[in-house]
Short mmCIF file of C-alpha atoms (C1' of nucleotides) in Angstrom, two decimals:
data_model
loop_
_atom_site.label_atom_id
_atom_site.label_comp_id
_atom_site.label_asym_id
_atom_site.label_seq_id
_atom_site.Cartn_x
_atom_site.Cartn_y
_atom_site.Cartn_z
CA UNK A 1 0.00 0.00 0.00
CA UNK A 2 2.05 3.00 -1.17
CA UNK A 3 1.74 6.29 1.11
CA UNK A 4 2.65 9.55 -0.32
CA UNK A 5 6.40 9.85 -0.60
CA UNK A 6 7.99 8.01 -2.95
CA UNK A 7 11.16 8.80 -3.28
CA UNK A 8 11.38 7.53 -7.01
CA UNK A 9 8.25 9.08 -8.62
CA UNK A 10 6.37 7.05 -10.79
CA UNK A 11 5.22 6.91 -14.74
CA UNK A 12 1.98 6.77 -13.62
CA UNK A 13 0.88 9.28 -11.11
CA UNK A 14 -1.26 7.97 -8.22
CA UNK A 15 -3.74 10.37 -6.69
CA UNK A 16 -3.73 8.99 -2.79
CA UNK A 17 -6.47 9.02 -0.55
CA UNK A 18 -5.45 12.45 0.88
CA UNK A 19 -4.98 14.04 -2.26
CA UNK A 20 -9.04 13.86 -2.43
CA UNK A 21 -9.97 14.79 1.17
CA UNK A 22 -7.47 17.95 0.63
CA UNK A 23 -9.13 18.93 -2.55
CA UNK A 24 -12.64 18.11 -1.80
CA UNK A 25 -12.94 19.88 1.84
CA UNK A 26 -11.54 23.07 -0.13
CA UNK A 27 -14.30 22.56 -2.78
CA UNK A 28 -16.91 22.13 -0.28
CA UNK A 29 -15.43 24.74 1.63
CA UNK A 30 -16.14 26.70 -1.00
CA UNK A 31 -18.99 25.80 -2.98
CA UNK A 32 -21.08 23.48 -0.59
CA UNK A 33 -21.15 19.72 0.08
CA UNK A 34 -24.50 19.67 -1.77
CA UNK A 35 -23.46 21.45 -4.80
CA UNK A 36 -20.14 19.81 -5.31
CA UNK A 37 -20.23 16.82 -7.24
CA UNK A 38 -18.08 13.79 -7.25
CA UNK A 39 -17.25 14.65 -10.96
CA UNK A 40 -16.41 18.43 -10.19
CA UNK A 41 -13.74 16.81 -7.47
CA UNK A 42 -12.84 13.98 -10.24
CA UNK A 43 -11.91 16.79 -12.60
CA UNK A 44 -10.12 18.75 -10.45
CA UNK A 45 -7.89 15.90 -9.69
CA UNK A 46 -7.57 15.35 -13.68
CA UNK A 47 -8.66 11.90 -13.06
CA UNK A 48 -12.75 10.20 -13.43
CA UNK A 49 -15.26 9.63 -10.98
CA UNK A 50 -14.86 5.90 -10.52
CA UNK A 51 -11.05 6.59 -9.58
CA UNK A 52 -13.07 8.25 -6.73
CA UNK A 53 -14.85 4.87 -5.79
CA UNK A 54 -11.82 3.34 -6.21
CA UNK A 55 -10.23 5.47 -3.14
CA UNK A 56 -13.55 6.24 -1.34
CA UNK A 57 -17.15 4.22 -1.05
CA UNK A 58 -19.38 7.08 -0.99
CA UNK A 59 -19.39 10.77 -0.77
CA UNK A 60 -20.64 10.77 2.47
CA UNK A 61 -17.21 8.62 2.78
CA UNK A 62 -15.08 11.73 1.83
CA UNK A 63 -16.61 14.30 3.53
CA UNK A 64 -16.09 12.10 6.89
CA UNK A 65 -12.35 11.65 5.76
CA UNK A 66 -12.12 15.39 5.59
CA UNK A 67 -13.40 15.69 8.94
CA UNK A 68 -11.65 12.86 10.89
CA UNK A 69 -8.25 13.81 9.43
CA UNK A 70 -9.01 17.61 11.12
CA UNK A 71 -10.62 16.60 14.16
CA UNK A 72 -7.20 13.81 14.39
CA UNK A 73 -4.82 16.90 13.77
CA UNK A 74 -6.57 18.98 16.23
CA UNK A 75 -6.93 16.43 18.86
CA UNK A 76 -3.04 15.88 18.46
CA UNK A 77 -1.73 19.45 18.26
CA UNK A 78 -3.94 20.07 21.49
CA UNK A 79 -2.33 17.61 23.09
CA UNK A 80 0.98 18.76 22.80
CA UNK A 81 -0.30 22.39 23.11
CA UNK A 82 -1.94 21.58 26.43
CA UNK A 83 -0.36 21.92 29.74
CA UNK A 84 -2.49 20.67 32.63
CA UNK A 85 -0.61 22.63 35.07
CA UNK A 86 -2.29 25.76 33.58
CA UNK A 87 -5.56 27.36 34.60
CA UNK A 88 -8.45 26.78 33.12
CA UNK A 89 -8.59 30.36 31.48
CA UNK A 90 -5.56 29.59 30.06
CA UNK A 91 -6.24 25.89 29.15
CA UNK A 92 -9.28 27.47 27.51
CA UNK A 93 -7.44 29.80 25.40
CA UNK A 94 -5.12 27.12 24.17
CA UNK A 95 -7.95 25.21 22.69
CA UNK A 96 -9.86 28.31 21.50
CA UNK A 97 -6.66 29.29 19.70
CA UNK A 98 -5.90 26.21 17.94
CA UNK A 99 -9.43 25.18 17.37
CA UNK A 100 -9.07 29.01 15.05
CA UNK A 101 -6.26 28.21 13.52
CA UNK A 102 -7.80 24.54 11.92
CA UNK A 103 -11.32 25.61 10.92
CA UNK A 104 -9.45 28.53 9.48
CA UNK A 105 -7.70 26.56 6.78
CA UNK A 106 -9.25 24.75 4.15
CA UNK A 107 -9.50 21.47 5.46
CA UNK A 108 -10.38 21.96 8.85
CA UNK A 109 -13.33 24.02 7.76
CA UNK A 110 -15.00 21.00 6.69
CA UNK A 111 -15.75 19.82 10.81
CA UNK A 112 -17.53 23.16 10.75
CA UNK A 113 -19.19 23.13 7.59
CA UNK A 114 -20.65 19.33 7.61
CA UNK A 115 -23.92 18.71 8.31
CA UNK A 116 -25.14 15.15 9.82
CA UNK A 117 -28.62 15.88 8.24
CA UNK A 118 -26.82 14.44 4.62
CA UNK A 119 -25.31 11.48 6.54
CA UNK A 120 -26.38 8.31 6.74
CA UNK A 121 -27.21 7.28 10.42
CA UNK A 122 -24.03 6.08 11.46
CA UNK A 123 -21.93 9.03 9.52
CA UNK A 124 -24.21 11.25 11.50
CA UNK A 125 -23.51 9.76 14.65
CA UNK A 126 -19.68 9.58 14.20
CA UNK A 127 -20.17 13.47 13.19
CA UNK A 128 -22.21 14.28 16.24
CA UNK A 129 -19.58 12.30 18.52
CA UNK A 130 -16.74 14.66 17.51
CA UNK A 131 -18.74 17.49 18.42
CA UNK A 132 -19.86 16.25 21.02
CA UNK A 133 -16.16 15.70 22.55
CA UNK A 134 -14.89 19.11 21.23
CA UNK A 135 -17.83 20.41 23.24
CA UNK A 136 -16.89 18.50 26.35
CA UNK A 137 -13.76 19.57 26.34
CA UNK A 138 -14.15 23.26 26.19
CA UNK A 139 -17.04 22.55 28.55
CA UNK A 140 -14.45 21.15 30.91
CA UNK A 141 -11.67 23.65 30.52
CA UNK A 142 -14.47 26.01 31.64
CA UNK A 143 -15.39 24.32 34.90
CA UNK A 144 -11.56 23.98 35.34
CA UNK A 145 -11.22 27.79 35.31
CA UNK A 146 -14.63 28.13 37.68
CA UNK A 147 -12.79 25.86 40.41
CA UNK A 148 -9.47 27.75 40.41
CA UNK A 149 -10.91 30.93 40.01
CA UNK A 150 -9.63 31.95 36.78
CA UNK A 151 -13.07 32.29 34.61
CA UNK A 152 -16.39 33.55 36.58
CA UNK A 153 -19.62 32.43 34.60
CA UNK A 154 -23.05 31.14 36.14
CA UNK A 155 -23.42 28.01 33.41
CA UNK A 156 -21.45 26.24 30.96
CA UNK A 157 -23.08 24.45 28.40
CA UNK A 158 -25.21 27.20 26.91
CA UNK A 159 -21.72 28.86 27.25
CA UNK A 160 -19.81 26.93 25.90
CA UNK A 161 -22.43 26.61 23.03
CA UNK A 162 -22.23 30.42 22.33
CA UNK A 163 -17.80 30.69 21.77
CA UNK A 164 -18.26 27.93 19.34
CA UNK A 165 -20.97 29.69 17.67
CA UNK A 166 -18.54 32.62 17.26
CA UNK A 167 -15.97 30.55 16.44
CA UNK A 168 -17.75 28.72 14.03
CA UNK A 169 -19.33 31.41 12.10
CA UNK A 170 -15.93 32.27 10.39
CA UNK A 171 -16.15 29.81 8.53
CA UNK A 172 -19.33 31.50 6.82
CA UNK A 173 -17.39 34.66 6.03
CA UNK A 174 -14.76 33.43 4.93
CA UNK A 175 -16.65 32.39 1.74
CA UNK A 176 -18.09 35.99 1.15
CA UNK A 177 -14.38 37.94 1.14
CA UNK A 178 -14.26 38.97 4.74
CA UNK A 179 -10.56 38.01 5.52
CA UNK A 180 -9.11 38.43 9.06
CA UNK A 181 -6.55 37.25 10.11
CA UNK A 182 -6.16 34.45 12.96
CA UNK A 183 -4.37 36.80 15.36
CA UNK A 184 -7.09 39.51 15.58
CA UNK A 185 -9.57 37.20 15.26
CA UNK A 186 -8.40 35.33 18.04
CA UNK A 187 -7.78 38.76 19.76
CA UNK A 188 -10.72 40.18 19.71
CA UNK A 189 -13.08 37.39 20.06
CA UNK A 190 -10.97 36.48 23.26
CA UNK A 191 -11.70 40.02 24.56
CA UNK A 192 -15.00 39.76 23.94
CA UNK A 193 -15.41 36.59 25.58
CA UNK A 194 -13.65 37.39 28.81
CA UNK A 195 -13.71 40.28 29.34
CA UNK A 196 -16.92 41.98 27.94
CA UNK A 197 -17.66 45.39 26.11
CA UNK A 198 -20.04 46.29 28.84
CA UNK A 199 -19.19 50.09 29.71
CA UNK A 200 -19.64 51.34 33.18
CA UNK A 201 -22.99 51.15 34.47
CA UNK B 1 -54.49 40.36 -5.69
CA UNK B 2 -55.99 38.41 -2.60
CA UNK B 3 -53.80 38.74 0.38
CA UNK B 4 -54.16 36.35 3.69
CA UNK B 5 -56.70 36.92 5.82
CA UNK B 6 -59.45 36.39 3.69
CA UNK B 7 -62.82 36.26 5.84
CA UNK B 8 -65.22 33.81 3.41
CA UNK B 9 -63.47 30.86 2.86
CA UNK B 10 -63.16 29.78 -0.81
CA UNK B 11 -64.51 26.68 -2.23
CA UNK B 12 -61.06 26.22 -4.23
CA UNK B 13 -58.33 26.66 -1.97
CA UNK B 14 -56.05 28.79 -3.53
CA UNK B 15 -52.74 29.08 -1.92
CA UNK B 16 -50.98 32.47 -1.11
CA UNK B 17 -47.72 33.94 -1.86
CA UNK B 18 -47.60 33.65 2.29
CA UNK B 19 -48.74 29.96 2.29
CA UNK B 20 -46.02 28.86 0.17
CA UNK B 21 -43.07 31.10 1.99
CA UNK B 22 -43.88 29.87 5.15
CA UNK B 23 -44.07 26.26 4.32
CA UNK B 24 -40.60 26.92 2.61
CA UNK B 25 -39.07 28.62 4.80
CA UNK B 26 -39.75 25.95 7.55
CA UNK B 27 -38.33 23.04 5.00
CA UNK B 28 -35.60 25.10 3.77
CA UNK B 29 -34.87 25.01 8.06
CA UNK B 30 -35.02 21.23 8.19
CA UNK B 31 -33.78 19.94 5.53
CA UNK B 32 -31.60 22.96 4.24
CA UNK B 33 -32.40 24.72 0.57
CA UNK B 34 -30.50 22.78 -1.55
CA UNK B 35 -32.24 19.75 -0.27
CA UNK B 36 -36.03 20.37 -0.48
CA UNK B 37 -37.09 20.12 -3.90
CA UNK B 38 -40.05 22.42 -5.29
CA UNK B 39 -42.14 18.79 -5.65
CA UNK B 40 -41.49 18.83 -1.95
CA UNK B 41 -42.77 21.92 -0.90
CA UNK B 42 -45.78 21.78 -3.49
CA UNK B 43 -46.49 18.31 -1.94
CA UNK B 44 -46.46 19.86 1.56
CA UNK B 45 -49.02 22.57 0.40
CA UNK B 46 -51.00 19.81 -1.48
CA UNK B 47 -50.91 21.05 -5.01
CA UNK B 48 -47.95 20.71 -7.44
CA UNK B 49 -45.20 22.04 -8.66
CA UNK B 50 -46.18 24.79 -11.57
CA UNK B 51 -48.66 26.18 -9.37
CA UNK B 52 -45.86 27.62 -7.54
CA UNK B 53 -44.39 28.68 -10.22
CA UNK B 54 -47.55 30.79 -10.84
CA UNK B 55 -46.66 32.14 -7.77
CA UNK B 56 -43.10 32.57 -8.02
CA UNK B 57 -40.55 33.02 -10.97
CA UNK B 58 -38.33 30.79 -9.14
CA UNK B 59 -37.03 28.80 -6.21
CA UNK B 60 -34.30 31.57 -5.72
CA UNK B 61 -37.47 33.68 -5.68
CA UNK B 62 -38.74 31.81 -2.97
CA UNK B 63 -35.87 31.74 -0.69
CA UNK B 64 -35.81 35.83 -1.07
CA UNK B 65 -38.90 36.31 -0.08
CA UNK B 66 -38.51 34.09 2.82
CA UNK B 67 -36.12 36.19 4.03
CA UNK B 68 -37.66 39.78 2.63
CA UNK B 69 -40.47 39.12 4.75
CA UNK B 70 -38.42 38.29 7.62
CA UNK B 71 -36.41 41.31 7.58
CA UNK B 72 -39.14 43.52 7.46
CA UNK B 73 -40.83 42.14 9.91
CA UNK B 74 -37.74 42.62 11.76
CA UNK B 75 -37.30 46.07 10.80
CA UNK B 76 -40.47 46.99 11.76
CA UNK B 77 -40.62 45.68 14.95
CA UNK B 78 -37.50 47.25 15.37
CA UNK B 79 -38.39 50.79 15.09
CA UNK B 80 -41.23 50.34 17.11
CA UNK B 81 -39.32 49.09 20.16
CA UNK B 82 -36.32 50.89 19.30
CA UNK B 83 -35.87 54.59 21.41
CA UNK B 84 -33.17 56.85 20.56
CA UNK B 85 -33.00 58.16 24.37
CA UNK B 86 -31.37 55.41 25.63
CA UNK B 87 -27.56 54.27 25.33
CA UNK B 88 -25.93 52.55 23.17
CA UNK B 89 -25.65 48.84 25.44
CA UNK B 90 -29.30 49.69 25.38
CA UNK B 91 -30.30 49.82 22.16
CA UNK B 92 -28.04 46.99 21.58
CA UNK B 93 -29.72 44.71 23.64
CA UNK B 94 -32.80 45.75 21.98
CA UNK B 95 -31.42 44.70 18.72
CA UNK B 96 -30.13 41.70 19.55
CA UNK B 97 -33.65 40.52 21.46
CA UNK B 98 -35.11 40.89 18.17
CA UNK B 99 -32.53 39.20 15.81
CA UNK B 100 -32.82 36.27 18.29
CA UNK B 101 -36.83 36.03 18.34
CA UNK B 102 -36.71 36.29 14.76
CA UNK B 103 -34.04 33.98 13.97
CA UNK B 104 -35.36 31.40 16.51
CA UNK B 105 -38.75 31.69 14.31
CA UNK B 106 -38.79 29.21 11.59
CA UNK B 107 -39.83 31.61 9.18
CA UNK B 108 -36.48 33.95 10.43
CA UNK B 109 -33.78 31.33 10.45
CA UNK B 110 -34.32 32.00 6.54
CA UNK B 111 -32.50 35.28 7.09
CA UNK B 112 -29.46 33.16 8.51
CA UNK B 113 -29.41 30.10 6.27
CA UNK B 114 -29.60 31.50 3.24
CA UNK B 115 -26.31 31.10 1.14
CA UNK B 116 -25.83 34.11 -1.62
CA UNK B 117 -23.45 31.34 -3.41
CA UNK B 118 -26.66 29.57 -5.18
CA UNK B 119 -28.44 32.89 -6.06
CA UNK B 120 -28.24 34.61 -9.01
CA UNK B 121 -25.78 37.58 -9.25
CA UNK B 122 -28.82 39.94 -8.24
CA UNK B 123 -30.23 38.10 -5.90
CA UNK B 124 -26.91 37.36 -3.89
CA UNK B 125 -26.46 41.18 -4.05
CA UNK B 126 -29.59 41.86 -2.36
CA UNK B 127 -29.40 39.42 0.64
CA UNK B 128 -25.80 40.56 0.79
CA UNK B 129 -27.53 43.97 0.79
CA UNK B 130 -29.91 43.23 3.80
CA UNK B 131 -26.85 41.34 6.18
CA UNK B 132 -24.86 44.64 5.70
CA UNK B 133 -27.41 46.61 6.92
CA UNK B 134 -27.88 44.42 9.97
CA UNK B 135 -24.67 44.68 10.70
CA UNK B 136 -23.88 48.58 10.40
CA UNK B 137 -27.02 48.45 12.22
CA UNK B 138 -25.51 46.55 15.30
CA UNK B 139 -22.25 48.14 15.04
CA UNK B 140 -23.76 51.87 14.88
CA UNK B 141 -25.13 51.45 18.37
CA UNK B 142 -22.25 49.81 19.17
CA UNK B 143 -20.44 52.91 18.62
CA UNK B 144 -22.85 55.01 20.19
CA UNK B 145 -22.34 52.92 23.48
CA UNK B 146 -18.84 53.64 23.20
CA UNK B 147 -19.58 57.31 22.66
CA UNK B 148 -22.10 57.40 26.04
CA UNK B 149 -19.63 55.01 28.31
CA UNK B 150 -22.25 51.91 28.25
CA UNK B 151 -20.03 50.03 25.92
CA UNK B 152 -16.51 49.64 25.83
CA UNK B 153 -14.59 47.77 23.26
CA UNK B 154 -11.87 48.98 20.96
CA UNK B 155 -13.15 48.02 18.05
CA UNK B 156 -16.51 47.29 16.67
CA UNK B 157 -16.10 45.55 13.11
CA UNK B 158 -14.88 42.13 14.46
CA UNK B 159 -16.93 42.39 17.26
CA UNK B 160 -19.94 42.97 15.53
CA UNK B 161 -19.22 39.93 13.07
CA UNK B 162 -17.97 38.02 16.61
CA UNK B 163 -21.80 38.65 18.32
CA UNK B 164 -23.44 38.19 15.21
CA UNK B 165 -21.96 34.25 14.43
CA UNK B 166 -23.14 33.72 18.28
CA UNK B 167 -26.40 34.17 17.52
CA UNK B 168 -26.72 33.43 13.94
CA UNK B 169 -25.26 29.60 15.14
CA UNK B 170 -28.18 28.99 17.08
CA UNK B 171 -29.95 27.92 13.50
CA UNK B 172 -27.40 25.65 13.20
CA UNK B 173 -28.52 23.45 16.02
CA UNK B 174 -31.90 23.84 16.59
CA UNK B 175 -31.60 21.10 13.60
CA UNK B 176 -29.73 19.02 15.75
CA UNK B 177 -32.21 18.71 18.82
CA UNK B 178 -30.67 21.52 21.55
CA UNK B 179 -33.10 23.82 22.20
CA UNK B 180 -32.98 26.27 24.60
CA UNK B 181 -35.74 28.86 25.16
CA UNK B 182 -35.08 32.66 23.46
CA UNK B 183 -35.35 33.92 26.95
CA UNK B 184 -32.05 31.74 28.33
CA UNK B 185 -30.32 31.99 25.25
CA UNK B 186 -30.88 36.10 25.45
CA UNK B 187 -29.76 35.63 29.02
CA UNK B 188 -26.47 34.01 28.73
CA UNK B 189 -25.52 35.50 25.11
CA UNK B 190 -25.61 38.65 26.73
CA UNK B 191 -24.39 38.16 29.90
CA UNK B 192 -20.90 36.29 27.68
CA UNK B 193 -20.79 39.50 25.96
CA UNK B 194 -21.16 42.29 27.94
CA UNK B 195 -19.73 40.97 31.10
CA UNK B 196 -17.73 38.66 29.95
CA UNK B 197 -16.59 35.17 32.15
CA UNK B 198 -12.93 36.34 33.27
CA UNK B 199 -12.55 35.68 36.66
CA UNK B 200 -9.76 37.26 38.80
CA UNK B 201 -6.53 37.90 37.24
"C1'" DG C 1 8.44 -13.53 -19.02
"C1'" DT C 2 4.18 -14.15 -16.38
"C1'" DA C 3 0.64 -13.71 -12.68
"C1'" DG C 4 -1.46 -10.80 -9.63
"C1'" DT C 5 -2.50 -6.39 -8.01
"C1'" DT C 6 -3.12 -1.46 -8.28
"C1'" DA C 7 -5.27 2.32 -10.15
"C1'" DC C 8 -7.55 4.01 -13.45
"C1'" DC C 9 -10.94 4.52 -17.70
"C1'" DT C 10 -15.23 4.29 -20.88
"C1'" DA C 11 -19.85 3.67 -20.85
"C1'" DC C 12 -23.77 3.17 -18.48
"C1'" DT C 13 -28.05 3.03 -15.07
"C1'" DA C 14 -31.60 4.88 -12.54
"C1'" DG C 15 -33.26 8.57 -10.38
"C1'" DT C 16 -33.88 13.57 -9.27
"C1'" DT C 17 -34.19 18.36 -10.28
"C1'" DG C 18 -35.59 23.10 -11.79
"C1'" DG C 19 -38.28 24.68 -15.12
"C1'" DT C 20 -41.82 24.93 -19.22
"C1'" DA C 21 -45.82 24.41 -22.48
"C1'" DA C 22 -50.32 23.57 -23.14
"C1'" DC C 23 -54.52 22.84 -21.33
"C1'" DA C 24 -58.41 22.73 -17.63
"C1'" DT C 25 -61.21 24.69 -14.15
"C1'" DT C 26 -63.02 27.85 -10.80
"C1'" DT C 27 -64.43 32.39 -9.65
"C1'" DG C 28 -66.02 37.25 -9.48
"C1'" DG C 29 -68.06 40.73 -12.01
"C1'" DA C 30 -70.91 42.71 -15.85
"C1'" DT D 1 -75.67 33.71 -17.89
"C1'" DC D 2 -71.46 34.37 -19.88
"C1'" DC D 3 -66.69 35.99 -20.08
"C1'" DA D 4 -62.06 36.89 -18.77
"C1'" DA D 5 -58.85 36.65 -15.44
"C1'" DA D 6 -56.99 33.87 -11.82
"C1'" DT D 7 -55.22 29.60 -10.46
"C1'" DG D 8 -54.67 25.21 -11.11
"C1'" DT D 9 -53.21 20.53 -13.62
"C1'" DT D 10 -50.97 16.92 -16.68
"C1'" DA D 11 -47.19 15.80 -19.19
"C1'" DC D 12 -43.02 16.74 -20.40
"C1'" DC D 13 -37.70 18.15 -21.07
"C1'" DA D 14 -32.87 18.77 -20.57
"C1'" DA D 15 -29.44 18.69 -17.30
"C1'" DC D 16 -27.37 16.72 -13.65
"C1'" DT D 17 -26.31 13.26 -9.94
"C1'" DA D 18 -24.48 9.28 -7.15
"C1'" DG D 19 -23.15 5.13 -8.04
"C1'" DT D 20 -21.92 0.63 -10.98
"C1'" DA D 21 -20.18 -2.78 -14.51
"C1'" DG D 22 -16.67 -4.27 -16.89
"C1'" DG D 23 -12.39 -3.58 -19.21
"C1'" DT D 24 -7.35 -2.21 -19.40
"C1'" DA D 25 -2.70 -0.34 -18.79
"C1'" DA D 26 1.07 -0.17 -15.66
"C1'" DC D 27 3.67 -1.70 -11.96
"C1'" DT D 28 5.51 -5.55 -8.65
"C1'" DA D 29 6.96 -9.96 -7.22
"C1'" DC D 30 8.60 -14.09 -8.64
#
DNA sequence: GTAGTTACCTACTAGTTGGTAACATTTGGA
DNA sequence: TCCAAATGTTACCAACTAGTAGGTAACTAC
């Protein structure tokens, strides 16, 4: 089973498995998942459909691809990232931060982007289950900074539930020219999140 | 041109411009646009499909309307609880009552879901139209709290874009089961931005 | 060289979709 | 009562879609 690289590069060039999950999360980053078809993926890959089916069983199959391979990068990066002896404020930010930086770039923007309603029952499930963890653990950072003192809020799921919604709305712009960059993104949503833009009273 | 309302009820049940963009709107929420098929929503009005196209010139058409009607209902409603004489936070909170009633409305989350990348070039112009609006409209009292003192943030571009995606990703889940009443939601959304949850330092 | 495998292609199926043309029916008004 | 407009319907098309069947060239191991 040859990965990518070869050192001696073939006649024939072999488009890998990740060659389609890079090109089709940009493509339905960019036009949709409904309104990208397996043959506008084919072509951009200068290769036909069925070499799709060759690589992948379904569409649903890709689109899952392009989000495991994301959620897998993030879940590693945050691990190495992370540093338990940390507040949770701080732990917080971490994830916050990289959890920017992924759905910012092409590929990542497909865990944001898919939608379990196009899934079949168990693709949906598997979807929902890595939200459901990224959820838990911001959820749990949060409680970690309640205990130690280091993040003051009443409630944490609806909480939690409102940073990823301003997190994941980026991914919306994006698509319609508005271009920030991850820094003042990260910036100001960060100051707006702990520490307000309520005036004096 | 028969409006609703009608008091004597026809013998032939002829279906409105309003019947058809509130079933719509509903299944473009549930199933997303690209997804429900005209046959669909003619089937879920009990008639079929060229009678809405007696109606409407299109399903782009459709979708527009959807969320015309939304935002002037929301515009309307806005000016009549809207008052100049108070500050900026004020106003703001005002504003952002309304978005969420309207957006947690099935007939409003049209305003949210819609995607300008399947209109035509028109059409995409003039949704784009009506989201700029909202959000000059959001960031001018924004900048009128920072004038009066009841708001303070150093920026208001980003941050309007930041509160909006908070909100506007409450569509995105009431798909997937979560639902939390408008009043809790207003509650916490508010509370995350104005007070922010930063503990001590 | 040859056998097996990998990785792709051409050609197709079966179904869906937005949209249209032509025709039918109901209704309100004169 | 009769007409014209309003509001449907049936029957269709052309384009597109996910997915499949079956064949083939190239590479690999022996």
């Amino acid at each position: 089973m040859p990965v990518a690289g070869n050192i001696a590069p073939r006649k024939r060039r072999a488009i890998s498995r990740s060659d389609i999950v890079l090109v089709s999360s940009t493509m339905f980053q960019e036009r949709g998942y409904d309104r990208t078809s397996l043959e506008d993926i084919a072509r951009a890959l200068s290769v036909t459909k069925p070499s799709l089916y060759y690589h992948f069983a379904s569409k649903e199959d890709i689109l899952l691809e392009c989000v495991r391979v994301s959620y897998v990068k993030f879940r590693g990066e945050l691990a190495h990232r992370d540093n338990p002896l940390l507040n949770g404020r701080m732990r917080a930010e971490i994830f916050l931060r990289l959890y920017l930086e992924v759905i910012s770039q092409d590929m990542g923007v497909s865990m944001v982007i898919a939608d379990d309603r196009v899934m079949s029952p168990s693709g949906g499930e598997q979807y929902l289950a890595w939200k459901r963890e990224l959820n838990n653990d911001l959820e749990s950072r949060l409680k970690a900074g309640i205990q130690d003192g280091s993040i003051d809020v009443s409630e944490t799921h609806l909480t939690s539930f409102a940073i990823f919604g301003m997190f994941n709305w980026v991914a919306q712009w994006k698509v319609s020219g508005n271009s920030f960059s991850v820094d003042e993104m990260f910036e100001r949503f960060t100051d707006v999140i702990f520490n307000g833009i309520g005036g004096r009273r």
